[in-house]
Coordinates of C-alpha atoms in Angstrom, one line a residue:
X15 CA -2.2 17.3 5.6
X16 CA 0.8 18.5 3.7
X17 CA 4.4 17.4 4.5
X18 CA 7.8 17.1 3.0
X19 CA 8.8 13.9 1.3
X20 CA 11.9 12.8 -0.6
X21 CA 11.6 10.8 -3.8
X22 CA 15.1 10.6 -5.0
X23 CA 18.4 12.5 -4.6
X24 CA 17.6 16.3 -5.2
X25 CA 13.9 15.4 -5.4
X26 CA 12.2 17.0 -2.4
X27 CA 8.4 17.6 -2.7
X28 CA 5.7 18.9 -0.5
X29 CA 2.6 16.6 -0.9
X30 CA -0.7 15.5 0.6
X31 CA -0.1 12.7 3.1
X32 CA -2.4 11.0 5.5
X33 CA -3.3 13.1 8.5
X34 CA -1.3 12.6 11.7
X35 CA -3.4 10.6 14.1
X36 CA -3.3 8.8 17.4
X37 CA -2.3 5.1 16.9
X38 CA -1.3 4.1 20.3
X39 CA -2.3 5.2 23.8
X40 CA 1.1 6.8 24.4
X41 CA 0.8 9.0 21.4
X42 CA 0.2 12.7 20.9
X43 CA -0.5 14.7 17.8
X44 CA 1.4 18.0 17.5
X45 CA 0.5 20.8 15.1
X46 CA 3.8 22.2 13.8
X47 CA 4.5 25.9 14.1
X48 CA 8.3 25.8 13.4
X49 CA 10.5 23.3 11.8
X50 CA 13.9 23.5 10.0
X51 CA 16.2 21.7 7.7
X52 CA 19.3 20.1 9.1
X53 CA 22.7 19.6 7.6
X54 CA 22.2 15.8 8.1
X55 CA 19.2 16.0 5.9
X56 CA 21.5 16.9 3.0
X57 CA 23.0 13.4 3.1
X58 CA 19.6 12.0 1.9
X59 CA 19.1 14.9 -0.4
X60 CA 22.5 14.3 -2.1
X61 CA 21.9 10.6 -2.3
X62 CA 24.6 9.7 0.2
X63 CA 22.1 8.3 2.7
X64 CA 19.5 5.9 1.4
X65 CA 15.8 6.7 1.6
X66 CA 12.7 5.1 0.2
X67 CA 10.8 7.0 -2.6
X68 CA 8.1 9.1 -0.9
X69 CA 9.7 8.7 2.6
X70 CA 9.0 11.6 5.0
X71 CA 11.9 13.8 6.1
X72 CA 12.8 16.3 8.9
X73 CA 13.5 15.9 12.6
X74 CA 13.4 19.3 14.2
X75 CA 10.1 20.9 15.2
X76 CA 8.0 22.6 17.9
X77 CA 4.3 23.2 18.0
X78 CA 1.0 22.8 19.7
X79 CA -0.4 19.6 21.1
X80 CA -3.7 18.9 19.4
X81 CA -4.7 15.5 20.8
X82 CA -3.3 13.0 23.3
X83 CA -3.8 9.3 23.7
X84 CA -5.4 7.9 26.8
X85 CA -2.1 6.9 28.4
X86 CA -0.6 10.4 28.1
X87 CA -0.6 12.1 31.5
X88 CA 1.9 15.0 31.4
X89 CA 0.5 16.9 28.4
X90 CA -2.8 18.2 27.2
X91 CA -4.3 19.8 24.1
X92 CA -3.0 23.4 23.8
X93 CA 0.4 22.9 25.3
X94 CA 3.3 24.5 23.4
X95 CA 6.1 21.8 23.1
X96 CA 9.5 21.1 21.5
X97 CA 10.5 17.7 20.3
X98 CA 14.0 16.4 20.4
X99 CA 15.2 14.9 17.2
X100 CA 14.4 11.3 18.4
X101 CA 11.5 10.1 20.4
X102 CA 12.0 8.0 23.6
X103 CA 9.9 6.5 26.3
X104 CA 11.6 8.1 29.2
X105 CA 11.4 5.0 31.4
X106 CA 13.8 2.4 30.0
X107 CA 17.2 1.7 31.5
X108 CA 19.0 3.9 28.9
X109 CA 16.6 6.8 29.3
X110 CA 17.1 6.7 33.1
X111 CA 20.9 7.0 32.5
X112 CA 20.2 10.0 30.3
X113 CA 21.1 8.2 27.0
X114 CA 17.7 8.8 25.3
X115 CA 19.1 8.1 21.9
X116 CA 19.6 4.5 22.8
X117 CA 16.0 4.1 24.2
X118 CA 14.6 0.6 23.9
X119 CA 11.5 2.0 22.3
X120 CA 12.9 5.1 20.6
X121 CA 13.0 6.1 17.1
X122 CA 13.9 8.8 14.6
X123 CA 11.5 11.2 12.9
X124 CA 10.9 10.5 9.3
X125 CA 11.9 6.8 9.5
X126 CA 9.8 4.5 7.4
X127 CA 6.2 4.5 8.6
X128 CA 6.6 7.6 10.8
X129 CA 5.8 11.3 10.3
X130 CA 8.7 13.7 9.6
X131 CA 9.1 17.1 11.3
X132 CA 8.8 19.1 8.1
X133 CA 5.0 18.9 7.8
X134 CA 1.8 20.4 9.2
X135 CA 1.5 17.9 12.0
X136 CA 3.4 15.0 13.6
X137 CA 2.3 11.8 15.4
X138 CA 4.6 11.6 18.5
X139 CA 5.2 8.2 20.0
X140 CA 5.8 8.1 23.8
X141 CA 4.8 11.7 24.1
X142 CA 5.2 11.9 27.9
X143 CA 8.9 10.7 27.5
X144 CA 9.7 12.8 24.5
X145 CA 8.0 16.2 24.4
X146 CA 9.1 19.2 26.6
X147 CA 6.6 21.8 27.5
X148 CA 7.4 25.4 26.7
X149 CA 5.9 28.5 28.3
X150 CA 2.6 29.3 26.6
X151 CA 3.5 33.0 26.1
X152 CA 6.4 32.1 23.8
X153 CA 4.0 31.3 21.0
X154 CA 3.5 35.0 20.3
X155 CA 7.3 35.8 20.4
X156 CA 8.7 34.9 16.9
X157 CA 12.4 35.5 17.9
X158 CA 12.1 33.3 21.1
X159 CA 10.3 30.6 19.1
X160 CA 13.2 30.4 16.7
X161 CA 15.7 30.2 19.5
X162 CA 13.7 27.5 21.2
X163 CA 13.5 25.5 17.9
X164 CA 17.3 25.1 18.2
X165 CA 16.8 23.0 21.3
X166 CA 15.4 20.2 19.1
X167 CA 18.9 19.4 17.8
X168 CA 21.7 21.9 17.0
X169 CA 22.0 23.6 20.4
X170 CA 21.9 20.3 22.3
X171 CA 24.2 18.7 19.9
X172 CA 26.8 21.5 20.2
X173 CA 26.4 21.2 24.0
X174 CA 27.0 17.4 23.7
X175 CA 30.1 18.1 21.8
X176 CA 31.4 20.6 24.4
X177 CA 30.8 18.2 27.2
X178 CA 32.6 15.4 25.3
X179 CA 35.5 17.7 24.7
X180 CA 35.7 18.4 28.4
X181 CA 35.2 22.1 28.1
X182 CA 35.7 23.7 31.5
X183 CA 36.1 27.1 33.1
X184 CA 39.2 28.9 31.7
X185 CA 40.0 26.3 29.0
X186 CA 41.0 26.9 25.4
X187 CA 38.6 25.4 22.9
X188 CA 38.9 24.9 19.1
X189 CA 35.8 24.2 17.0
X190 CA 36.3 22.4 13.6
X191 CA 33.2 23.2 11.5
X192 CA 31.3 26.3 10.8
X193 CA 27.9 24.7 10.3
X194 CA 25.0 25.3 12.7
X195 CA 26.2 22.6 15.0
X196 CA 29.7 23.9 15.1
X197 CA 28.5 27.4 15.8
X198 CA 26.3 26.1 18.6
X199 CA 29.4 24.4 19.9
X200 CA 31.0 27.8 20.2
X201 CA 27.9 29.0 22.1
X202 CA 28.0 26.0 24.4
X203 CA 31.8 26.4 25.0
X204 CA 31.2 30.0 26.0
X205 CA 28.4 29.0 28.3
X206 CA 30.6 26.4 30.1
X207 CA 33.3 29.0 30.7
X208 CA 35.8 28.6 28.0
X209 CA 38.3 31.5 28.1
X210 CA 39.5 31.2 24.5
X211 CA 37.6 29.8 21.6
X212 CA 39.1 29.3 18.2
X213 CA 36.7 28.8 15.4
X214 CA 37.8 27.2 12.3
X215 CA 35.9 28.3 9.2
X216 CA 36.2 30.0 5.9
X217 CA 32.8 31.7 5.4
X218 CA 32.7 35.2 6.9
X219 CA 29.0 35.2 7.4
X220 CA 29.4 32.1 9.6
X221 CA 32.5 33.2 11.5
X222 CA 30.8 36.4 12.2
X223 CA 28.2 34.4 14.1
X224 CA 30.9 32.5 15.7
X225 CA 32.4 35.8 17.0
X226 CA 28.9 36.8 18.2
X227 CA 28.6 33.5 20.0
X228 CA 31.9 34.0 21.9
X229 CA 34.8 32.9 19.5
X230 CA 37.9 34.9 20.3
X231 CA 39.8 33.8 17.2
X232 CA 39.0 32.6 13.8
X233 CA 41.3 30.4 11.6
X234 CA 40.3 30.4 7.9
X235 CA 42.9 27.9 6.7
X236 CA 42.4 24.2 6.2
X237 CA 44.4 21.1 6.6
X238 CA 48.1 21.5 7.7
X239 CA 47.8 25.3 7.5
X240 CA 44.9 25.3 9.9
X241 CA 46.8 23.0 12.3
X242 CA 49.8 25.4 12.2
X243 CA 47.7 28.4 12.8
X244 CA 46.0 26.9 15.9
X245 CA 49.4 25.7 17.2
X246 CA 50.7 29.3 16.8
X247 CA 47.6 30.7 18.6
X248 CA 48.2 28.3 21.5
X249 CA 52.0 28.6 22.0
X250 CA 52.6 25.4 20.1
X251 CA 50.6 23.2 22.4
X252 CA 47.1 23.1 20.9
X253 CA 43.6 23.4 22.5
X254 CA 42.6 21.6 25.8
X255 CA 39.2 20.8 24.2
X256 CA 38.4 20.3 20.5
X257 CA 34.9 20.1 19.1
X258 CA 34.7 18.1 15.7
X259 CA 31.4 19.0 14.0
X260 CA 31.9 17.9 10.4
X261 CA 32.6 14.1 10.2
X262 CA 35.1 13.9 7.4
X263 CA 38.6 12.4 7.3
X264 CA 40.2 15.8 7.1
X265 CA 38.1 17.3 9.8
X266 CA 38.9 14.5 12.3
X267 CA 42.6 14.6 11.4
X268 CA 42.6 18.3 11.9
X269 CA 40.9 17.8 15.2
X270 CA 43.5 15.3 16.5
X271 CA 46.3 17.4 15.4
X272 CA 45.1 20.6 17.1
X273 CA 44.4 18.9 20.5
X274 CA 46.8 19.6 23.3
X275 CA 48.4 16.5 24.9
X276 CA 46.1 15.3 27.5
X277 CA 43.2 17.0 25.9
X278 CA 39.9 15.7 24.5
X279 CA 37.9 15.7 21.3
X280 CA 34.1 15.9 21.4
X281 CA 32.9 14.5 18.0
X282 CA 29.3 15.0 16.8
X283 CA 29.8 15.4 13.0
X284 CA 27.9 12.6 11.3
X285 CA 30.8 10.3 10.2
X286 CA 31.4 10.1 6.5
X287 CA 35.1 9.1 6.3
X288 CA 36.1 10.4 9.7
X289 CA 37.3 7.0 10.8
X290 CA 40.3 7.2 8.5
X291 CA 41.3 10.5 10.1
X292 CA 42.1 8.7 13.4
X293 CA 45.5 7.4 14.3
X294 CA 45.1 5.5 17.6
X295 CA 48.9 5.4 18.0
X296 CA 49.1 9.2 18.0
X297 CA 46.2 9.5 20.3
X298 CA 47.7 6.8 22.7
X299 CA 51.1 8.5 22.8
X300 CA 49.5 11.9 23.4
X301 CA 46.8 10.9 25.9
X302 CA 44.0 12.3 23.7
X303 CA 40.5 11.3 24.7
X304 CA 37.7 10.9 22.1
X305 CA 34.1 11.2 23.2
X306 CA 30.8 11.9 21.5
X307 CA 28.3 10.5 19.2
X308 CA 24.5 11.0 18.7
X309 CA 23.6 13.7 21.1
X310 CA 20.9 12.7 23.7
X311 CA 19.4 16.2 23.4
X312 CA 16.3 15.2 25.5
X313 CA 18.6 15.1 28.5
X314 CA 19.9 18.7 27.9
X315 CA 16.7 20.5 26.9
X316 CA 15.5 21.4 30.4
X317 CA 18.8 23.2 31.4
X318 CA 19.4 24.8 28.0
X319 CA 15.7 25.9 28.0
X320 CA 16.1 27.9 31.1
X321 CA 19.1 29.8 29.6
X322 CA 17.2 30.5 26.4
X323 CA 14.2 31.8 28.2
X324 CA 16.2 34.1 30.4
X325 CA 18.4 35.3 27.5
X326 CA 21.7 33.9 28.8
X327 CA 22.1 32.2 25.4
X328 CA 20.4 32.9 22.1
X329 CA 21.1 30.3 19.3
X330 CA 18.6 31.9 16.9
X331 CA 21.2 33.5 14.6
X332 CA 22.1 30.1 13.2
X333 CA 18.8 30.3 11.2
X334 CA 19.6 32.7 8.4
X335 CA 16.8 32.1 6.0
X336 CA 13.1 31.5 6.5
X337 CA 10.7 29.7 4.1
X338 CA 7.0 28.5 4.1
X339 CA 6.1 24.9 3.8
X340 CA 5.7 25.2 0.0
X341 CA 9.2 26.7 -0.3
X342 CA 11.0 23.8 1.5
X343 CA 12.5 22.5 -1.8
X344 CA 14.0 25.9 -2.3
X345 CA 15.4 25.7 1.3
X346 CA 17.1 22.4 0.5
X347 CA 18.8 23.9 -2.6
X348 CA 19.9 26.9 -0.6
X349 CA 21.6 24.8 2.1
X350 CA 23.0 22.4 -0.6
X351 CA 24.8 25.2 -2.4
X352 CA 25.8 26.8 0.9
X353 CA 23.9 30.1 0.2
X354 CA 22.0 29.4 3.5
X355 CA 23.5 28.2 6.8
X356 CA 20.3 26.8 8.3
X357 CA 16.7 27.2 7.0
X358 CA 13.8 27.9 9.3
X359 CA 10.3 26.6 8.2
X360 CA 7.4 28.7 9.4
X361 CA 3.9 27.1 9.3

């Protein structure tokens, strides 16, 4: 079969690899219909996250179950399924607590020795605990499939950030970051009842999506100018809830400085320098809470799925370019130079 592999920074290729196959009784093989490129994939692409030459890549996909191992009881061949960005057994202590990303037997797609999501098929460990069935009729609805794909990562991650930030009915929310996760954070905040949502971003195409998703205000400035703008919009006090979806020193510093006293920050930006943007003395004095981390999206898929299916939320606009499997290297280049927000892969 064909799949995306990374050989070195800026060297992404689509190559022949061994067919996905059942290796353990709990496995399933999924034929991929839709996959995508994540902003976090760019850290490997840029050489800022180490990968072995020839390692598989990609962690967001949905598709059709082709085969199941003898221990799989909840799925069968022909089921349409979506996979969260990590697999989990669904039975360990952490999974029972809803923290699927800390599963005792979990793992990450594309890790050494495992299939990545950007290929024709994927071997899914612990299929019963990992995969979520989708309505069979969705397979013929291209727009709906695109929205459902967002449940594999970005929509659930945006939701995790909104929960960490304590978004509630009538609250004022600020979102730092105009990538796909930040935009889904806007959508999640709207879904949770935020009255005012301030999106921080400089790219009009992205902030237009933020407005579509429910942002009431847009702040295009950065740094101290952005902080001043948010303070002005909030009567000098800042936002009750702040979503941090970037992970840099500047983004975290901005998040802290625009949070209202007694407010909360939900952080989901993959950290690359963000720790230096934290001043615990400031946070202590102002009673600011910090919650977040790797989103256990498997816990959120069932409730978010219902809203996507009924049309209450539609995260599909975050995908602004579609490519074939052969064109995946072009998709990486487009996301790297920011000419694309999030690239959809159609197989």
